[in-house]
Coordinates of C-alpha atoms in Angstrom, one line a residue:
Chain A
X1328 CA -25.3 9.7 -12.6
X1329 CA -26.2 13.2 -13.6
X1330 CA -25.0 14.6 -10.2
X1331 CA -21.6 13.0 -10.8
X1332 CA -21.2 14.8 -14.2
X1333 CA -22.5 18.1 -12.7
X1334 CA -20.0 18.0 -9.9
X1335 CA -17.1 17.1 -12.1
X1336 CA -18.0 19.7 -14.7
X1337 CA -18.4 22.4 -12.1
X1338 CA -15.0 21.6 -10.6
X1339 CA -13.4 21.5 -14.1
X1340 CA -14.9 24.9 -15.0
X1341 CA -13.6 26.4 -11.8
X1342 CA -10.2 24.9 -12.3
X1343 CA -10.0 26.2 -15.9
X1344 CA -11.1 29.7 -14.9
X1345 CA -8.7 29.9 -12.1
X1346 CA -5.9 28.1 -14.0
X1347 CA -3.5 28.3 -11.1
X1348 CA -3.6 24.6 -10.2
X1349 CA -3.3 23.3 -13.8
X1350 CA -0.7 25.8 -14.7
X1351 CA 1.5 25.2 -11.7
X1352 CA 1.2 21.4 -12.3
X1353 CA 2.4 21.9 -16.0
X1354 CA 5.2 24.3 -14.9
X1355 CA 6.3 21.8 -12.3
X1356 CA 6.3 19.1 -14.9
X1357 CA 8.6 21.2 -17.1
X1358 CA 11.0 21.7 -14.2
X1359 CA 11.0 18.0 -13.3
X1360 CA 11.8 17.1 -16.9
X1361 CA 14.6 19.7 -17.0
X1362 CA 16.2 18.3 -13.8
X1363 CA 15.9 14.7 -15.0
X1364 CA 17.2 15.7 -18.3
X1365 CA 20.3 17.3 -16.8
X1366 CA 20.8 14.4 -14.4
X1367 CA 20.5 11.6 -16.9
X1368 CA 21.6 13.2 -20.2
X1369 CA 22.9 14.3 -22.6
X1370 CA 23.7 10.9 -24.1
X1371 CA 20.7 10.1 -26.4
X1372 CA 20.7 6.4 -25.6
X1373 CA 20.6 7.1 -21.8
X1374 CA 17.7 9.5 -22.2
X1375 CA 15.8 7.0 -24.5
X1376 CA 16.2 4.2 -21.9
X1377 CA 15.1 6.5 -19.1
X1378 CA 12.1 7.9 -20.9
X1379 CA 9.4 5.6 -19.6
X1380 CA 10.5 6.0 -16.1
X1381 CA 10.7 9.8 -16.5
X1382 CA 7.2 9.9 -17.9
X1383 CA 5.7 8.2 -14.9
X1384 CA 7.8 9.8 -12.2
X1385 CA 6.9 13.2 -13.5
X1386 CA 3.3 12.3 -13.8
X1387 CA 3.2 10.9 -10.2
X1388 CA 4.8 14.1 -8.9
X1389 CA 2.5 16.4 -10.8
X1390 CA -0.4 14.2 -9.8
X1391 CA 0.2 14.7 -6.1
X1392 CA 0.0 18.5 -6.8
X1393 CA -3.3 18.0 -8.6
X1394 CA -4.6 15.7 -5.9
X1395 CA -4.4 18.6 -3.5
X1396 CA -6.7 20.5 -5.8
X1397 CA -9.5 17.9 -5.7
X1398 CA -11.0 19.1 -2.5
X1399 CA -9.4 22.5 -2.3
X1400 CA -12.4 24.3 -3.8
X1401 CA -14.7 22.9 -1.1
X1402 CA -12.4 23.8 1.7
X1403 CA -11.6 27.3 0.4
X1404 CA -15.3 28.1 0.0
X1405 CA -16.4 26.2 3.1
X1406 CA -18.8 24.2 0.9
X1407 CA -17.6 20.7 2.0
X1408 CA -20.4 20.4 4.6
X1409 CA -23.0 21.5 2.1
X1410 CA -21.8 18.9 -0.3
X1411 CA -21.9 16.2 2.3
X1412 CA -25.4 17.2 3.5
X1413 CA -26.9 16.6 0.1
X1414 CA -29.5 13.9 0.5
X1415 CA -28.8 10.4 -0.8
X1416 CA -25.7 8.2 -0.6
X1417 CA -22.3 9.7 -0.8
X1418 CA -20.7 7.6 -3.4
X1419 CA -21.5 10.0 -6.1
X1420 CA -19.4 12.7 -4.5
X1421 CA -16.4 10.3 -4.8
X1422 CA -17.2 9.6 -8.4
X1423 CA -17.6 13.2 -9.3
X1424 CA -14.3 14.2 -7.7
X1425 CA -12.6 11.1 -9.3
X1426 CA -13.9 12.2 -12.7
X1427 CA -12.5 15.7 -12.2
X1428 CA -9.0 14.5 -11.1
X1429 CA -9.0 11.9 -13.9
X1430 CA -9.7 14.4 -16.6
X1431 CA -7.0 16.8 -15.2
X1432 CA -4.5 13.9 -15.0
X1433 CA -5.2 12.8 -18.5
X1434 CA -4.8 16.3 -19.9
X1435 CA -1.5 16.7 -18.0
X1436 CA -0.4 13.2 -19.1
X1437 CA -1.1 14.0 -22.8
X1438 CA 1.1 17.2 -22.6
X1439 CA 3.7 15.2 -20.7
X1440 CA 3.8 12.4 -23.3
X1441 CA 4.7 14.9 -26.1
X1442 CA 7.2 16.6 -23.8
X1443 CA 8.9 13.3 -23.0
X1444 CA 8.8 12.3 -26.7
X1445 CA 10.6 15.5 -27.5
X1446 CA 13.1 15.7 -24.7
X1447 CA 13.8 12.1 -24.0
X1448 CA 13.2 10.6 -27.5
X1449 CA 10.3 8.3 -26.4
X1450 CA 9.2 6.7 -29.6
X1451 CA 5.5 7.5 -30.4
X1452 CA 5.0 4.9 -33.2
X1453 CA 2.8 2.8 -30.8
X1454 CA 0.8 5.8 -29.7
X1455 CA -2.5 4.0 -29.2
X1456 CA -0.8 1.6 -26.8
X1457 CA 0.7 4.5 -24.9
X1458 CA -2.6 6.3 -24.7
X1459 CA -4.2 3.1 -23.2
X1460 CA -1.4 2.8 -20.7
X1461 CA -1.8 6.5 -19.7
X1462 CA -5.6 6.0 -19.3
X1463 CA -5.2 2.9 -17.2
X1464 CA -2.5 4.4 -15.1
X1465 CA -4.3 7.7 -14.6
X1466 CA -7.4 5.8 -13.5
X1467 CA -5.6 3.9 -10.7
X1468 CA -3.8 7.0 -9.6
X1469 CA -7.0 9.2 -9.5
X1470 CA -8.9 6.4 -7.7
X1471 CA -6.4 6.3 -4.8
X1472 CA -5.6 10.0 -4.8
X1473 CA -9.2 11.2 -4.7
X1474 CA -9.9 8.8 -1.8
X1475 CA -7.0 9.8 0.4
X1476 CA -7.3 13.5 -0.5
X1477 CA -10.9 13.2 0.8
X1478 CA -9.7 11.5 4.1
X1479 CA -7.1 14.1 4.9
X1480 CA -8.9 17.2 3.6
X1481 CA -9.7 18.6 7.0
X1482 CA -6.2 18.1 8.4
X1483 CA -3.8 21.1 8.8
X1484 CA -1.0 18.7 7.7
X1485 CA -2.8 17.4 4.7
X1486 CA -0.2 18.6 2.2
X1487 CA 2.4 16.7 4.2
X1488 CA 0.5 13.4 4.6
X1489 CA -1.2 13.2 1.2
X1490 CA 1.9 12.4 -1.0
X1491 CA 3.1 9.9 1.5
X1492 CA -0.2 8.0 1.4
X1493 CA -0.8 8.3 -2.3
X1494 CA 2.7 7.3 -3.4
X1495 CA 3.0 4.2 -1.2
X1496 CA -0.4 2.8 -2.2
X1497 CA -0.1 3.7 -5.8
X1498 CA 3.4 2.2 -6.3
X1499 CA 2.0 -1.0 -7.9
X1500 CA 0.1 1.1 -10.5
X1501 CA 3.2 3.1 -11.4
X1502 CA 5.4 0.0 -11.6
X1503 CA 3.0 -1.8 -13.9
X1504 CA 2.5 1.4 -16.0
X1505 CA 6.3 1.8 -16.3
X1506 CA 6.7 -1.8 -17.4
X1507 CA 4.0 -1.5 -20.0
X1508 CA 5.6 1.8 -21.3
X1509 CA 9.0 0.2 -21.4
X1510 CA 7.6 -2.7 -23.4
X1511 CA 5.9 -0.4 -25.9
X1512 CA 9.1 1.8 -26.2
X1513 CA 11.4 -1.1 -26.7
X1514 CA 9.2 -3.0 -29.1
X1515 CA 8.3 -5.9 -26.9
X1516 CA 5.7 -8.4 -28.0
X1517 CA 2.1 -7.3 -27.6
X1518 CA 1.4 -10.3 -25.3
X1519 CA 3.9 -9.0 -22.8
X1520 CA 2.6 -5.5 -22.8
X1521 CA -1.0 -6.8 -22.6
X1522 CA -0.2 -8.7 -19.4
X1523 CA 0.8 -5.5 -17.7
X1524 CA -2.4 -3.8 -19.0
X1525 CA -4.4 -6.7 -17.5
X1526 CA -2.7 -6.1 -14.2
X1527 CA -3.4 -2.4 -14.4
X1528 CA -7.0 -2.9 -15.3
X1529 CA -7.5 -5.3 -12.4
X1530 CA -5.9 -2.8 -10.1
X1531 CA -8.1 0.0 -11.3
X1532 CA -11.2 -2.1 -10.9
X1533 CA -10.2 -3.1 -7.3
X1534 CA -9.2 0.3 -6.2
X1535 CA -12.2 2.0 -7.7
X1536 CA -14.6 -0.4 -6.2
X1537 CA -13.0 -0.4 -2.8
X1538 CA -12.5 3.3 -2.6
X1539 CA -16.0 4.2 -3.8
X1540 CA -17.6 1.8 -1.3
X1541 CA -15.4 2.9 1.6
X1542 CA -15.6 6.6 0.9
X1543 CA -19.0 7.3 2.5
X1544 CA -17.8 5.6 5.7
X1545 CA -14.5 7.4 5.8
X1546 CA -15.6 11.0 5.0
X1547 CA -17.3 12.7 7.9
X1548 CA -19.5 15.7 7.8
Chain B
X630 CA -1.5 13.4 40.2
X631 CA -0.5 9.8 39.6
X632 CA -3.6 8.1 38.1
X633 CA -4.7 5.4 40.4
X634 CA -3.5 2.1 39.0
X635 CA -4.8 -1.1 40.2
X636 CA -2.3 -3.9 40.2
X637 CA -3.2 -5.3 36.9
X638 CA -2.3 -8.8 35.8
X639 CA -2.6 -10.1 32.4
X640 CA -5.7 -12.1 31.8
X641 CA -5.2 -15.9 31.7
X642 CA -5.8 -16.2 28.0
X643 CA -3.1 -13.6 27.1
X644 CA -0.7 -15.1 29.5
X645 CA -1.4 -18.6 28.2
X646 CA -1.0 -17.6 24.6
X647 CA 2.4 -15.9 25.3
X648 CA 3.7 -18.7 27.5
X649 CA 2.7 -21.5 25.2
X650 CA 3.9 -19.4 22.3
X651 CA 7.4 -18.9 23.7
X652 CA 7.6 -22.6 24.7
X653 CA 6.6 -23.6 21.2
X654 CA 9.2 -21.3 19.8
X655 CA 11.8 -23.1 21.9
X656 CA 10.5 -26.4 20.5
X657 CA 10.6 -24.9 17.0
X658 CA 14.2 -23.9 17.5
X659 CA 15.0 -27.4 18.6
X660 CA 13.3 -28.9 15.5
X661 CA 14.9 -26.4 13.3
X662 CA 18.4 -27.3 14.5
X663 CA 17.6 -31.0 14.3
X664 CA 16.3 -30.8 10.7
X665 CA 18.7 -32.0 8.1
X666 CA 20.7 -29.4 6.1
X667 CA 19.4 -28.7 2.5
X668 CA 21.0 -30.4 -0.5
X669 CA 21.9 -27.1 -2.1
X670 CA 21.9 -24.6 0.7
X671 CA 23.4 -26.6 3.5
X672 CA 22.8 -25.2 7.0
X673 CA 21.8 -21.9 5.5
X674 CA 18.3 -23.3 5.0
X675 CA 17.6 -22.8 8.7
X676 CA 16.9 -19.2 8.2
X677 CA 13.8 -20.4 6.4
X678 CA 12.1 -21.5 9.6
X679 CA 12.1 -18.0 10.9
X680 CA 11.8 -16.2 7.6
X681 CA 8.7 -18.1 6.3
X682 CA 7.0 -18.1 9.8
X683 CA 7.5 -14.4 10.2
X684 CA 6.3 -13.8 6.6
X685 CA 3.1 -15.8 7.1
X686 CA 2.3 -14.3 10.5
X687 CA 3.0 -10.9 9.1
X688 CA 0.5 -11.4 6.3
X689 CA -2.0 -12.7 8.9
X690 CA -1.4 -9.6 11.1
X691 CA -2.0 -7.3 8.1
X692 CA -5.2 -9.1 7.1
X693 CA -6.5 -9.0 10.7
X694 CA -5.7 -5.3 10.8
X695 CA -7.7 -4.8 7.6
X696 CA -10.7 -6.8 9.0
X697 CA -10.7 -4.8 12.2
X698 CA -10.5 -1.6 10.2
X699 CA -13.5 -2.6 8.3
X700 CA -15.3 -3.6 11.5
X701 CA -14.4 -0.1 12.9
X702 CA -15.9 1.6 9.9
X703 CA -19.2 -0.3 10.2
X704 CA -19.5 -0.3 14.0
X705 CA -17.5 2.8 14.9
X706 CA -16.3 1.2 18.1
X707 CA -12.9 2.6 19.0
X708 CA -11.9 -0.9 20.3
X709 CA -11.7 -2.1 16.8
X710 CA -9.4 0.8 15.8
X711 CA -7.0 0.0 18.6
X712 CA -6.9 -3.7 17.7
X713 CA -6.4 -2.8 14.0
X714 CA -3.5 -0.5 14.9
X715 CA -2.0 -3.1 17.2
X716 CA -2.2 -5.8 14.6
X717 CA -0.6 -3.6 11.9
X718 CA 2.2 -2.7 14.2
X719 CA 3.0 -6.3 15.0
X720 CA 2.7 -7.1 11.3
X721 CA 5.2 -4.4 10.5
X722 CA 7.7 -5.7 13.0
X723 CA 7.3 -9.3 11.7
X724 CA 7.7 -8.1 8.1
X725 CA 10.9 -6.3 9.1
X726 CA 12.1 -9.5 10.8
X727 CA 11.2 -11.4 7.6
X728 CA 13.1 -8.9 5.4
X729 CA 16.1 -8.9 7.7
X730 CA 16.2 -12.7 7.8
X731 CA 15.8 -12.8 4.0
X732 CA 18.7 -10.4 3.5
X733 CA 21.0 -12.5 5.8
X734 CA 20.1 -15.5 3.6
X735 CA 20.4 -13.6 0.3
X736 CA 23.9 -12.3 0.8
X737 CA 25.6 -15.7 0.8
X738 CA 23.1 -17.3 -1.6
X739 CA 22.6 -14.6 -4.3
X740 CA 25.7 -12.6 -3.5
X741 CA 23.7 -9.4 -2.7
X742 CA 21.5 -8.3 0.2
X743 CA 18.8 -7.0 -2.1
X744 CA 17.7 -7.2 -5.7
X745 CA 14.8 -5.4 -7.4
X746 CA 12.7 -8.4 -8.4
X747 CA 9.0 -8.9 -8.1
X748 CA 8.8 -10.6 -4.6
X749 CA 11.2 -8.2 -2.9
X750 CA 9.7 -5.2 -4.6
X751 CA 6.2 -6.1 -3.6
X752 CA 7.4 -6.7 0.0
X753 CA 9.0 -3.3 0.0
X754 CA 5.8 -1.8 -1.1
X755 CA 3.9 -3.6 1.6
X756 CA 6.3 -2.5 4.3
X757 CA 6.2 1.1 3.0
X758 CA 2.4 1.1 3.1
X759 CA 2.3 0.1 6.8
X760 CA 5.1 2.5 7.7
X761 CA 3.0 5.3 6.1
X762 CA 0.0 4.0 8.1
X763 CA 1.8 4.9 11.3
X764 CA 3.1 8.2 9.9
X765 CA -0.6 9.0 9.2
X766 CA -1.7 8.0 12.7
X767 CA 1.0 10.3 14.1
X768 CA -0.1 13.2 12.0
X769 CA -3.8 13.2 13.1
X770 CA -4.7 14.4 16.6
X771 CA -8.5 13.9 16.6
X772 CA -9.0 10.2 17.6
X773 CA -12.1 9.7 15.4
X774 CA -10.6 11.1 12.3
X775 CA -7.4 9.3 13.0
X776 CA -9.3 6.0 13.2
X777 CA -11.2 6.6 10.0
X778 CA -8.1 7.7 8.0
X779 CA -6.1 4.8 9.3
X780 CA -8.9 2.4 8.4
X781 CA -8.8 3.7 4.8
X782 CA -5.1 2.7 4.6
X783 CA -5.4 -0.6 6.4
X784 CA -8.1 -1.8 4.2
X785 CA -6.5 -0.8 0.9
X786 CA -3.2 -2.1 2.2
X787 CA -4.6 -5.6 2.3
X788 CA -4.9 -5.6 -1.5
X789 CA -1.2 -5.8 -1.7
X790 CA -0.9 -9.0 0.3
X791 CA -2.2 -11.4 -2.4
X792 CA 0.0 -9.6 -4.9
X793 CA 3.0 -10.1 -2.7
X794 CA 2.1 -13.7 -2.1
X795 CA 1.5 -14.5 -5.8
X796 CA 4.4 -12.4 -7.1
X797 CA 6.7 -15.5 -7.3
X798 CA 4.1 -17.3 -9.5
X799 CA 3.0 -14.5 -11.7
X800 CA 6.4 -13.1 -12.7
X801 CA 9.7 -14.8 -13.3
X802 CA 11.3 -14.2 -9.9
X803 CA 14.6 -15.1 -8.4
X804 CA 12.9 -15.7 -5.1
X805 CA 11.9 -19.3 -4.2
X806 CA 8.3 -20.3 -4.7
X807 CA 6.5 -21.5 -1.6
X808 CA 7.9 -24.6 0.1
X809 CA 4.5 -25.5 1.3
X810 CA 2.7 -24.7 -2.0
X811 CA -0.9 -23.9 -1.3
X812 CA -1.6 -23.0 -4.9
X813 CA -0.4 -26.2 -6.5
X814 CA -1.1 -28.3 -3.3
X815 CA 2.4 -29.7 -3.1
X816 CA 5.0 -29.8 -0.3
X817 CA 8.5 -29.2 -1.7
X818 CA 10.5 -30.2 1.4
X819 CA 11.6 -33.1 3.6
X820 CA 9.1 -34.1 6.3
X821 CA 11.5 -33.1 9.2
X822 CA 11.7 -29.7 7.6
X823 CA 7.9 -29.4 7.4
X824 CA 7.6 -30.3 11.1
X825 CA 10.2 -27.6 12.0
X826 CA 8.5 -25.0 9.9
X827 CA 5.0 -25.8 11.1
X828 CA 6.1 -25.7 14.8
X829 CA 7.7 -22.4 14.2
X830 CA 4.7 -21.1 12.4
X831 CA 2.4 -22.2 15.3
X832 CA 4.8 -20.5 17.8
X833 CA 4.8 -17.2 15.8
X834 CA 1.0 -17.3 15.5
X835 CA 0.5 -17.9 19.2
X836 CA 2.9 -15.1 20.1
X837 CA 1.2 -12.8 17.6
X838 CA -2.2 -13.4 19.2
X839 CA -0.8 -12.9 22.7
X840 CA 0.9 -9.6 21.7
X841 CA -2.3 -8.5 19.9
X842 CA -4.3 -8.9 23.1
X843 CA -1.6 -7.3 25.1
X844 CA -1.2 -4.3 22.8
X845 CA -4.9 -4.0 22.5
X846 CA -5.1 -3.8 26.3
X847 CA -2.3 -1.3 26.6
X848 CA -3.9 0.9 23.9
X849 CA -7.2 0.8 25.9
X850 CA -5.4 1.9 29.0
X851 CA -3.7 4.7 27.1
X852 CA -7.0 5.8 25.7
X853 CA -8.6 5.8 29.1
X854 CA -5.8 7.8 30.6
X855 CA -5.9 10.3 27.7
X856 CA -9.6 10.7 28.4
X857 CA -9.1 11.4 32.1
X858 CA -6.3 13.9 31.6
X859 CA -7.9 15.6 28.6

């Protein structure tokens, strides 16, 4: 447990010192929102209706940038083998990396939420519900992205393959998250939104369990 | 140099599966044409015999691909990886056949080829996952790494199959619920129709198993040749 935190904190510290990954993800978000705004606007009603979709599309794109960062530190410094050689089972490496990506995603998602609220008029009056949706969505996304980023990390074509893999497998999470956000934005009954939350939570649980159990078999030192 | 190739014949089991499979398919066609038209859909209902059989066998192929992938990760025997890939490929073709048949049926029935509703969306996701599976296999040269990465996709891909299957029950969907309803243990169709469907299902399953063995064998020969030349 302690190892997981140490690994995640170390990666976060490196990421914040370097800033390049996080900054480029945020910049990219801004550009995506601009393009979508131009494409869908400027009618206020159109933008409002598109807002939940825009939120998750932008987050998914930015997430695939961040996913590349998860193992980048190890590859750049040649420390992946050292990490894999640490005695004990390897699940904790997955959990550490997952935690790292999860925190990054949530930070980006929080910024994004306010950007979308500003530019696309996403109503924030049910903010706690939106936060919960973001947390559940980011969990599923990070679970899958960490896993696949680990599989392809040694490939020269990793940057090419990773988005294809992550996007296809993560589609159900994005769909459910969009539905929940639409429900919250358009004032749907709590029961309807909650059914999507349940779906998301089930997904997160299945993906996290499956990925963390499979990870030691799939990653090779 | 031409690698020395013994005159290979298919082993009896594979031959038998394929022969019986295709004969059963012919019988299935006969039963499907003999079955009465549907009250609401008329003769259009006959697409169902192919559509449902392809869908079920497709699910089966993907599940088998997942099981072989898991076996590969545990045992690290390349044979399991080859079988997993073979099964996934047949599953992908069957799913495409199922989608195509569904579209042919949907156009006269719903008025459109495609709608974004739960069942169709989840099927689209399923097909996309297994298409990505083969993109990934193409992208990796090293056989061991390819096998492990592919296994990661094949196993997580299986999670989508129950969602696809249950999508017509969980969400309000325009797609029909199952005619042979396993969840509620009911059969919502005439007996002649059930016969036709089950015969077709048997035919598809036999042909699937035959092709799985055949493709597994071909992949093994390919791997051996690669080893000799490389």
